[in-house]
Every structure is written in structure tokens, then in C-alpha cells.
XYZ file of C-alpha atoms in Angstrom:
483
model
C 51.357 -56.138 -25.273
C 48.640 -53.077 -25.574
C 46.372 -54.796 -23.300
C 48.814 -55.864 -20.844
C 50.217 -52.583 -20.543
C 46.728 -51.453 -20.090
C 46.340 -53.920 -17.563
C 49.227 -52.598 -15.814
C 47.817 -48.613 -16.122
C 44.616 -49.847 -14.326
C 46.323 -52.121 -11.453
C 48.721 -49.178 -10.806
C 45.627 -46.599 -10.785
C 43.554 -48.896 -8.471
C 46.357 -49.016 -6.238
C 47.061 -45.291 -5.902
C 43.485 -44.382 -5.487
C 43.145 -47.054 -2.590
C 46.106 -45.399 -0.888
C 44.273 -41.777 -1.179
C 43.353 -40.353 2.220
C 39.562 -39.866 3.403
C 40.293 -36.305 3.346
C 41.573 -36.188 -0.382
C 38.173 -38.142 -1.391
C 35.661 -35.830 0.123
C 33.039 -33.821 -1.477
C 29.667 -34.684 -2.991
C 28.455 -35.083 -6.712
C 27.787 -32.104 -8.638
C 25.721 -31.466 -11.856
C 28.529 -30.275 -13.925
C 31.525 -32.306 -15.521
C 34.955 -30.943 -16.721
C 36.702 -31.265 -19.868
C 40.591 -32.653 -19.127
C 42.608 -31.962 -22.099
C 46.069 -33.371 -22.933
C 47.975 -30.781 -24.883
C 50.258 -29.525 -22.228
C 53.911 -29.893 -22.210
C 54.068 -30.893 -18.537
C 50.840 -33.217 -17.579
C 50.156 -33.388 -14.158
C 50.367 -36.908 -12.423
C 46.873 -38.614 -13.678
C 46.217 -40.198 -9.884
C 46.742 -36.812 -8.338
C 44.228 -35.213 -10.735
C 41.653 -37.689 -9.796
C 42.452 -36.790 -6.374
C 41.648 -33.471 -6.783
C 38.360 -33.978 -8.754
C 37.203 -36.260 -5.924
C 37.942 -33.668 -3.235
C 35.923 -31.010 -5.215
C 32.953 -33.371 -5.939
C 33.275 -33.216 -9.498
C 31.703 -36.640 -10.876
C 31.682 -36.318 -14.658
C 34.589 -36.050 -16.838
C 34.841 -35.862 -20.727
C 38.220 -36.808 -22.270
C 39.593 -35.972 -25.837
C 41.010 -39.439 -26.478
C 41.335 -42.521 -24.620
C 45.012 -42.472 -23.273
C 45.233 -45.651 -20.564
C 47.320 -43.396 -18.459
C 44.957 -41.067 -17.283
C 41.768 -43.353 -17.906
C 43.415 -46.046 -15.624
C 43.417 -43.555 -13.034
C 39.630 -42.905 -13.611
C 39.046 -46.741 -12.496
C 37.139 -47.229 -9.514
C 36.695 -44.046 -8.869
C 32.899 -43.521 -9.069
C 33.560 -40.706 -11.858
C 31.533 -40.838 -14.923
C 33.732 -40.908 -18.050
C 33.200 -39.877 -21.596
C 36.241 -41.090 -23.797
C 36.947 -39.652 -27.143
C 38.091 -40.996 -30.487
C 40.148 -37.667 -32.530
C 39.108 -36.783 -35.500
C 42.404 -38.206 -37.278
C 41.053 -41.778 -36.337
C 37.609 -41.148 -37.759
C 38.362 -42.719 -41.375
C 40.014 -45.692 -39.256
C 36.275 -46.316 -37.604
C 34.865 -46.386 -41.170
C 36.023 -50.052 -40.866
C 33.823 -52.280 -38.711
C 36.732 -54.450 -37.625
C 38.849 -51.350 -36.320
C 35.643 -49.969 -34.489
C 35.291 -53.425 -32.983
C 39.115 -53.375 -31.968
C 38.925 -50.053 -30.412
C 35.910 -50.743 -28.459
C 37.504 -54.076 -27.237
C 40.779 -51.985 -26.096
C 39.254 -49.129 -24.538
C 35.797 -49.803 -23.682
C 35.248 -53.564 -22.348
C 38.899 -54.157 -21.410
C 38.228 -52.078 -18.312
C 34.775 -54.059 -17.464
C 32.348 -52.648 -14.935
C 35.695 -50.882 -13.181
C 35.181 -47.864 -15.577
C 32.087 -45.846 -15.136
C 31.868 -45.094 -18.800
C 28.987 -43.437 -20.261
C 29.591 -42.082 -23.571
C 32.503 -42.312 -26.611
C 32.612 -39.132 -28.474
C 33.307 -40.083 -32.122
C 35.299 -36.886 -33.131
C 35.337 -33.856 -31.733
C 33.477 -30.716 -33.798
C 34.348 -32.525 -37.120
C 31.660 -30.397 -39.211
C 33.686 -26.907 -38.034
C 33.454 -24.696 -41.177
C 37.322 -24.355 -40.747
C 37.577 -27.990 -41.544
C 36.457 -27.596 -45.107
C 34.742 -30.842 -45.221
C 37.574 -32.926 -44.098
C 35.565 -35.158 -42.050
C 32.004 -34.833 -43.706
C 32.101 -38.311 -45.274
C 33.698 -40.145 -42.373
C 32.097 -39.020 -39.285
C 28.534 -40.735 -39.461
C 30.078 -43.960 -40.385
C 32.066 -44.182 -37.639
C 29.550 -43.259 -35.367
C 27.476 -46.147 -36.681
C 30.108 -48.596 -36.368
C 31.122 -47.766 -33.087
C 27.758 -47.910 -31.645
C 27.390 -51.268 -33.473
C 30.442 -52.612 -31.753
C 29.226 -51.003 -28.475
C 26.033 -53.054 -28.801
C 27.533 -56.319 -30.004
C 29.892 -55.947 -26.887
C 27.029 -56.125 -24.821
C 27.384 -52.491 -23.480
C 25.381 -50.634 -25.847
C 22.311 -50.031 -23.320
C 24.849 -48.125 -21.013
C 27.450 -46.778 -23.416
C 26.242 -44.527 -26.218
C 28.335 -42.952 -28.934
C 27.834 -39.521 -29.669
C 29.524 -36.869 -31.757
C 30.214 -33.495 -29.997
C 29.734 -30.733 -32.127
C 30.386 -26.913 -32.331
C 27.363 -24.608 -32.679
C 28.120 -23.553 -36.112
C 26.186 -26.500 -37.249
C 22.894 -25.099 -36.992
C 21.819 -21.374 -37.907
C 18.846 -18.679 -37.229
C 18.560 -16.388 -40.573
C 17.146 -13.872 -38.559
C 19.033 -14.591 -35.319
C 15.976 -15.633 -33.526
C 16.021 -19.019 -31.879
C 12.641 -19.955 -33.339
C 13.950 -19.756 -36.724
C 16.873 -22.088 -35.478
C 17.709 -24.864 -38.469
C 20.881 -27.146 -39.296
C 23.439 -25.389 -41.810
C 22.088 -25.837 -45.318
C 25.236 -27.730 -46.336
C 24.821 -30.481 -43.743
C 21.105 -30.406 -43.143
C 20.299 -33.766 -44.769
C 23.436 -35.320 -42.917
C 22.696 -33.703 -39.622
C 19.114 -34.878 -40.084
C 20.393 -38.394 -40.792
C 22.637 -38.137 -37.562
C 20.375 -36.768 -35.041
C 17.694 -39.444 -35.979
C 20.058 -42.288 -35.499
C 21.280 -40.847 -32.025
C 17.300 -40.571 -31.206
C 16.743 -44.221 -32.259
C 19.775 -45.649 -30.293
C 19.176 -43.657 -26.951
C 21.977 -41.252 -27.585
C 21.759 -37.434 -26.685
C 22.929 -34.637 -28.917
C 26.279 -33.072 -27.598
C 27.086 -29.634 -28.451
C 29.516 -26.775 -27.396
C 28.535 -23.398 -26.503
C 30.971 -20.337 -26.106
C 29.083 -17.316 -25.202
C 33.114 -15.667 -25.228
C 33.453 -16.775 -29.053
C 30.362 -15.013 -29.643
C 31.848 -11.875 -28.291
C 35.255 -12.365 -29.608
C 34.282 -12.762 -33.237
C 31.976 -9.714 -33.566
C 32.731 -6.364 -32.078
C 29.047 -5.693 -32.900
C 27.826 -8.423 -30.408
C 26.503 -6.831 -27.149
C 28.808 -7.261 -24.211
C 26.158 -7.910 -21.341
C 24.234 -10.632 -23.890
C 27.487 -12.823 -23.129
C 26.566 -13.257 -19.511
C 23.523 -13.979 -17.200
C 23.325 -11.192 -15.319
C 23.408 -8.749 -18.053
C 19.772 -7.691 -17.927
C 19.507 -7.509 -21.914
C 16.359 -8.710 -23.379
C 15.863 -10.196 -26.610
C 12.403 -11.060 -27.969
C 11.488 -13.973 -30.284
C 8.027 -15.139 -31.298
C 5.389 -16.379 -28.780
C 6.385 -13.846 -26.130
C 9.649 -15.568 -25.461
C 12.554 -13.306 -24.206
C 16.174 -14.309 -23.988
C 18.540 -12.493 -21.460
C 21.874 -14.139 -22.502
C 23.382 -15.745 -25.455
C 23.850 -19.131 -24.034
C 20.091 -19.896 -23.726
C 19.557 -18.357 -27.184
C 22.072 -20.459 -28.737
C 20.684 -23.534 -27.144
C 17.093 -22.947 -27.958
C 18.452 -22.187 -31.450
C 19.647 -26.039 -31.489
C 16.362 -27.381 -29.926
C 14.329 -25.536 -32.893
C 16.616 -26.941 -35.276
C 16.009 -30.737 -33.673
C 12.477 -29.881 -33.960
C 12.506 -29.218 -37.685
C 14.580 -32.395 -37.800
C 11.989 -34.545 -36.447
C 13.342 -35.451 -33.156
C 12.227 -32.581 -31.023
C 12.726 -34.705 -27.515
C 16.201 -35.551 -28.253
C 18.458 -35.137 -25.189
C 21.228 -32.479 -25.532
C 24.232 -32.544 -23.450
C 26.453 -29.295 -23.322
C 29.807 -30.835 -23.949
C 31.718 -27.516 -23.266
C 31.014 -24.078 -22.100
C 33.595 -21.757 -20.393
C 35.885 -18.561 -20.557
C 39.322 -18.017 -20.930
C 41.308 -16.086 -18.512
C 44.439 -14.892 -20.792
C 45.244 -14.404 -24.619
C 42.586 -11.314 -25.197
C 41.331 -8.199 -23.973
C 37.858 -10.019 -22.738
C 39.651 -13.187 -21.251
C 40.683 -12.410 -17.808
C 39.886 -13.652 -14.157
C 36.936 -10.901 -13.481
C 34.897 -11.953 -16.813
C 35.524 -15.698 -16.304
C 34.501 -15.493 -12.711
C 31.190 -13.591 -13.550
C 30.661 -16.140 -16.622
C 31.024 -19.147 -14.379
C 28.881 -17.531 -11.349
C 26.159 -17.161 -13.774
C 26.355 -20.554 -15.371
C 26.488 -22.305 -12.097
C 23.864 -20.412 -10.223
C 21.571 -21.188 -13.315
C 22.611 -24.907 -13.556
C 21.506 -25.238 -9.382
C 18.173 -23.795 -10.081
C 17.430 -26.509 -12.959
C 15.723 -24.058 -14.632
C 16.845 -24.990 -18.127
C 15.877 -22.491 -21.260
C 12.486 -21.027 -22.165
C 12.016 -23.816 -24.897
C 13.537 -26.394 -22.810
C 13.019 -26.025 -19.112
C 14.300 -28.371 -16.603
C 17.759 -30.116 -15.489
C 20.807 -29.190 -18.049
C 23.644 -31.481 -18.247
C 27.135 -29.454 -18.839
C 30.785 -29.973 -18.972
C 32.944 -27.184 -17.971
C 35.833 -25.843 -20.590
C 38.612 -26.907 -19.275
C 40.264 -28.183 -16.426
C 43.522 -26.805 -16.979
C 45.664 -24.346 -19.236
C 47.151 -26.179 -21.800
C 50.059 -24.420 -23.544
C 50.852 -26.834 -26.270
C 46.923 -25.964 -28.005
C 47.201 -24.386 -31.219
C 46.620 -20.844 -30.847
C 45.177 -20.518 -34.810
C 41.966 -19.625 -33.229
C 43.242 -16.964 -31.059
C 46.054 -16.763 -28.169
C 43.155 -17.383 -25.412
C 43.018 -21.208 -26.663
C 46.081 -21.934 -24.020
C 43.964 -20.487 -21.298
C 40.495 -21.912 -20.868
C 41.630 -23.922 -17.425
C 39.613 -23.237 -14.381
C 43.206 -24.497 -13.051
C 46.387 -23.115 -13.760
C 49.109 -25.225 -15.666
C 50.266 -26.468 -11.979
C 46.691 -27.579 -10.571
C 46.024 -24.483 -8.610
C 42.424 -23.000 -8.657
C 42.279 -19.526 -10.434
C 39.449 -17.981 -8.772
C 36.761 -18.710 -6.221
C 33.973 -21.090 -7.469
C 31.034 -23.115 -5.952
C 30.268 -25.855 -8.293
C 26.984 -26.425 -6.690
C 25.720 -22.665 -7.752
C 24.446 -21.954 -3.833
C 26.695 -18.742 -4.080
C 29.558 -19.834 -1.247
C 32.260 -19.168 -3.254
C 35.539 -20.471 -1.766
C 38.823 -21.786 -3.736
C 38.589 -25.149 -5.175
C 41.045 -27.782 -3.819
C 44.009 -28.007 -5.785
C 45.757 -31.057 -7.178
C 48.017 -32.589 -4.470
C 51.872 -33.679 -4.815
C 52.415 -31.342 -7.448
C 56.425 -30.835 -7.653
C 58.336 -28.221 -9.508
C 61.717 -27.968 -11.450
C 64.176 -25.923 -9.647
C 63.526 -22.406 -8.729
C 65.365 -20.531 -11.698
C 64.501 -18.595 -14.472
C 66.023 -17.800 -17.869
C 66.371 -14.056 -18.527
C 67.569 -11.774 -20.814
C 71.169 -10.686 -20.591
C 71.542 -6.824 -21.292
C 75.596 -7.027 -20.713
C 75.304 -9.484 -23.666
C 77.815 -7.733 -26.469
C 76.101 -8.593 -29.817
C 72.360 -7.853 -29.521
C 71.790 -7.937 -33.505
C 70.307 -11.450 -33.219
C 67.575 -10.506 -30.592
C 64.620 -10.324 -32.846
C 65.477 -14.078 -34.599
C 65.762 -15.430 -30.987
C 62.865 -13.951 -29.717
C 60.672 -15.252 -32.552
C 62.080 -18.623 -32.122
C 61.437 -18.531 -28.218
C 57.680 -17.198 -29.009
C 57.224 -19.824 -31.626
C 58.709 -23.011 -29.653
C 57.201 -21.876 -26.178
C 54.118 -19.877 -24.969
C 54.052 -15.988 -25.438
C 50.285 -15.495 -25.430
C 50.165 -13.565 -22.375
C 52.270 -10.756 -23.936
C 49.513 -9.617 -26.106
C 47.116 -6.572 -26.100
C 45.103 -6.836 -23.198
C 46.465 -9.868 -21.435
C 47.927 -10.305 -18.295
C 51.467 -9.628 -19.132
C 50.754 -6.831 -21.557
C 52.968 -3.447 -20.777
C 56.139 -5.066 -19.601
C 59.219 -3.029 -20.741
C 61.350 -4.444 -23.642
C 63.787 -6.059 -21.572
C 61.115 -7.826 -19.369
C 59.269 -8.967 -22.615
C 62.328 -10.574 -23.916
C 63.153 -12.313 -20.675
C 59.505 -13.903 -20.589
C 59.775 -15.220 -24.112
C 63.020 -16.750 -23.202
C 61.901 -18.061 -19.796
C 58.770 -19.390 -21.084
C 60.969 -21.429 -24.046
C 63.439 -22.728 -21.196
C 60.708 -24.106 -18.714
C 58.926 -25.885 -21.263
C 62.232 -27.241 -22.342
C 62.647 -28.772 -18.546
C 65.152 -25.822 -17.947
C 67.912 -27.459 -20.042
C 71.086 -25.329 -19.875
C 71.048 -25.374 -23.690
C 67.531 -23.788 -23.618
C 68.995 -20.415 -21.941
C 71.520 -19.444 -24.290
C 69.878 -17.526 -27.703
C 73.236 -16.837 -28.972
C 74.713 -15.387 -25.666
C 71.890 -13.354 -25.114
C 70.295 -14.879 -22.053
C 71.355 -16.085 -18.574
C 70.031 -18.253 -15.801
C 69.176 -16.574 -12.619
C 67.601 -17.500 -9.086
C 65.936 -14.313 -8.722
C 62.253 -14.401 -9.443
C 62.021 -12.780 -12.534
C 57.983 -12.049 -12.060
C 57.278 -8.560 -12.424
C 54.484 -5.818 -12.546
C 51.749 -8.570 -11.722
C 53.104 -10.718 -14.615
C 53.938 -14.576 -13.400
C 56.955 -15.911 -14.810
C 56.651 -19.578 -14.195
C 58.448 -22.555 -12.897
C 57.269 -25.293 -14.803
C 56.428 -28.571 -12.772
C 58.096 -31.945 -13.034
C 56.319 -33.585 -15.668
C 54.686 -36.566 -14.589
C 55.751 -38.547 -17.156
C 59.202 -38.389 -15.853
C 58.668 -39.484 -12.201
C 57.289 -42.414 -10.443
C 53.972 -42.225 -8.965
C 54.053 -41.044 -5.170
C 52.806 -43.036 -2.447
C 53.102 -46.351 -4.490
C 53.938 -48.796 -1.852
C 57.016 -51.477 -2.097
C 54.668 -54.103 -2.538
C 52.757 -52.605 -5.800
C 55.987 -51.734 -7.348
C 57.229 -55.151 -6.817
C 54.095 -56.464 -8.157
C 54.446 -54.205 -11.415
C 58.088 -54.983 -11.770
C 57.514 -58.911 -11.758
C 54.601 -58.601 -14.259
C 56.583 -56.580 -16.582
C 59.776 -59.191 -16.359
C 56.999 -62.111 -16.820
C 55.409 -60.504 -19.763
C 56.906 -57.908 -21.555
């Protein structure tokens, strides 16, 4: 049954892409990829997202799972794909039989129609915050997945990798030349990078200058960007003008110490959030991306590893269901808004010809209505509890200090909280009650530069636009015959 449903998803995606207009498919390849996350309360239609990727010439996509719905939309698209196996599946992959089944279901079932390049085994599994939860399961899972790929006959072109956070390596004196793998995982990392090297797979690392700035008030602000003009000297007369290069070369030196000096490095995630923190805004995000893309366009690499770099931007869309434990900014990494609109001008070729990227087409919205605080309510004693509930179950990350909706008056703050919950609940009338403290209005509640959004119609609850009657009939017939 699972394979049949996957087949249907592939067929539907192929039909949708075949129906796309040539104009929507315009745009040449670029040297950057994007991370396409899935933690949204209202996902956009995958086929429309793929149209947007092609319109902007984005030729690489990194996924965090292997959900056949979005993956099916990438079939026959020509876009290079990295599929993901989530951390909570790593223990399962310690059984070779399970790894073999996964490869059969998610790799070979697509044949050559999916341009699959990598399988990401876990995501930052060695983070210190995980307290060693995946320390014993990651490497065995990596070996089993690569073995399954090899035995399936695709291991020469599809490589198993492990995207890792930059906290897996350290520099005792903050100089890249002193880079080494973290002492507590040095032996494990050494074995793992040698395995990657022996199987022709790259090291995938996530580098976030924003987090360097966020985690330390003493971090030099200008060093987080590529145009800051700050210089930090290292051994051999090498100088660093930005933390991205310094971080990257710290890894390169760690790889040298581990005995694999020439192991290919891919930056699996690099980006800048646009809300949820005083340094997370459109101006600084644009500054970071402009500098990064210009750097990549020159193929200059880093002082220790010059040349072309492969980088995936993080991320594609804002994700309102992400955990905010690391910070409120976690829900605002997208270069596109929740509804598929570009946030600021960006030239993905790095040539400085900034213009707005093409948005996601065919986006449909819920009715233009908002849930706001009813200041005429008689009993306001239950306000604190209802606000707390709205924010816990909705998304109030834009209300914090230094954020886009900071500085609203009390009434607007309450309305924002109520509306976000209301929208995330598909505008269910019961989601705008709050013990009689709220009301629905058709007057746009946005105020003082703060957007009160109207949520999109979730793609999971509507038919794919443009699907012809013949295709629809074929799918219906297939379902009747095989389900």
C-alpha cells in the first residue's frame, strides 16, 4: 500500500509539473541550494513550491525527511535532492534490514526520475543539547544506509552523509589553525570522517554567524558579516575578515588532524533570521545574504580551502511550528514568508543585481478576517490565562523585545496573540472566543508596521490546481482498483 501511494504521488507530481507553463520554469542553475523545512501549520502546495524553485533557478534542495508528498513534486524537476532521515529514526536504522527497506521505499522506488544526490542520516545528532542521545546510533545508521545504497546499485551516485552542527569541533585559542574535533567525540568523529572519505561522501556542516552573535554579547558584531572590515590574524600570516570563513577553516583543520585533509565539505545550512530577536531583521538578513552570495559567486573559498563552495541557504519558508527553545527567531529563518512571498531583494547569482525573487504561485488564503480583543467584554479577569494559552498554542514570537511587533499597545498585543491562534486553527469560530474576550472582524487588524496575517488555505486540504480531468480520473481509477 505504501509503495502504491508513493507511486500515485509521483504520477500526480509529474502530471502537475508537465502542465506548468514555460514562464514558470524559467531561470538557470545557481550555485546555492535551499533547505525546505516542513514544520508549518499550513504547508504550501509542493508542486507550486517546485514551480517557484525553478522560476528562481534554484537547482538544489535539502529535505529533513522523505515525505512522498513534497518529494513527489520534485520528480522529473531536474532539481538535485538531499533526503533526510530524522534523528528519531536513527535507532531503527541500526538494523540493516530497516535501512534496506528505507532505501527501497525512498530511493530506488523513484528510479532515475528523482535527482537524488545525498541521504542525510540524522540532523545535528551530536549537538551538546542532546546530551549524547544519538551518540551510539548515528554512525551505525550511517554505515547501514550507505551499505543499503551500495547493494541497491546506487551507491556510486547517492551518498549517505550526516549534517552536523559546528559545535562538533573546537579551537582552544579561537584560531582556526587550532581546530580539532570536540574531545568527547574525537574518536567517533575520526572514525566517521574516514568512513565518509572511503565512500566518497562529503562532510556536511551547518554554520550560523547569527548564532555566534546571539550566544555572546562580547562577540564582535561586524565579524558576523562579510563586509565588516574586521581582521583576525592566525598563524602563517593568514587573516580572517568574517566568522563564516574562520568557522569553516576550523573544520578544515580538524579534518587534517583526523587524517582526511582533502575531504569535501558542504555547508548544509547557512542563513539569517528576520524576526524574533533584536538582531533578527530584514536589514541584517539582507546584509548577510548579499555578502554570502557575492562571496560564492567569486569561487574564492576560504584562506585554507580556496575555490568553489557548495552551500544550502536556511531556510526556504518561515516555520510556525518549530520549537522556540533555542530562541524565538527559530520560526523566522525563511527567505520567503509563510505564504511564499520573498522578504527582500536577493540575487542568487551574487552579481549584485538585486530584485525580488519570484513568489510561490497559486497561493490561496482563508477569508480576510481577523480575531481581535473585544474591549467591550464585561469580565476581563481571565485575560492573562487566555493570552498565555493563545501564545503557547499559536505564535507570539514577533511580539518580543526588538522584534517586528514590539511596541504595540496592550489592546493590540492581546489582539495579535488571539489572531495568531485563530489563524493557525483555520479560522475556526470556536478559536476566537477566549471566554468571551474576543471577536471576529473583517477590518484589517494590522497596525504600526505589525502584520496581522491571514493564514493560507493549507495545501493538505485542497485539490491541486490545474490537475486535468484525465489525470484526476486516472488517479481515481487507480485508487478504486488498488486501495
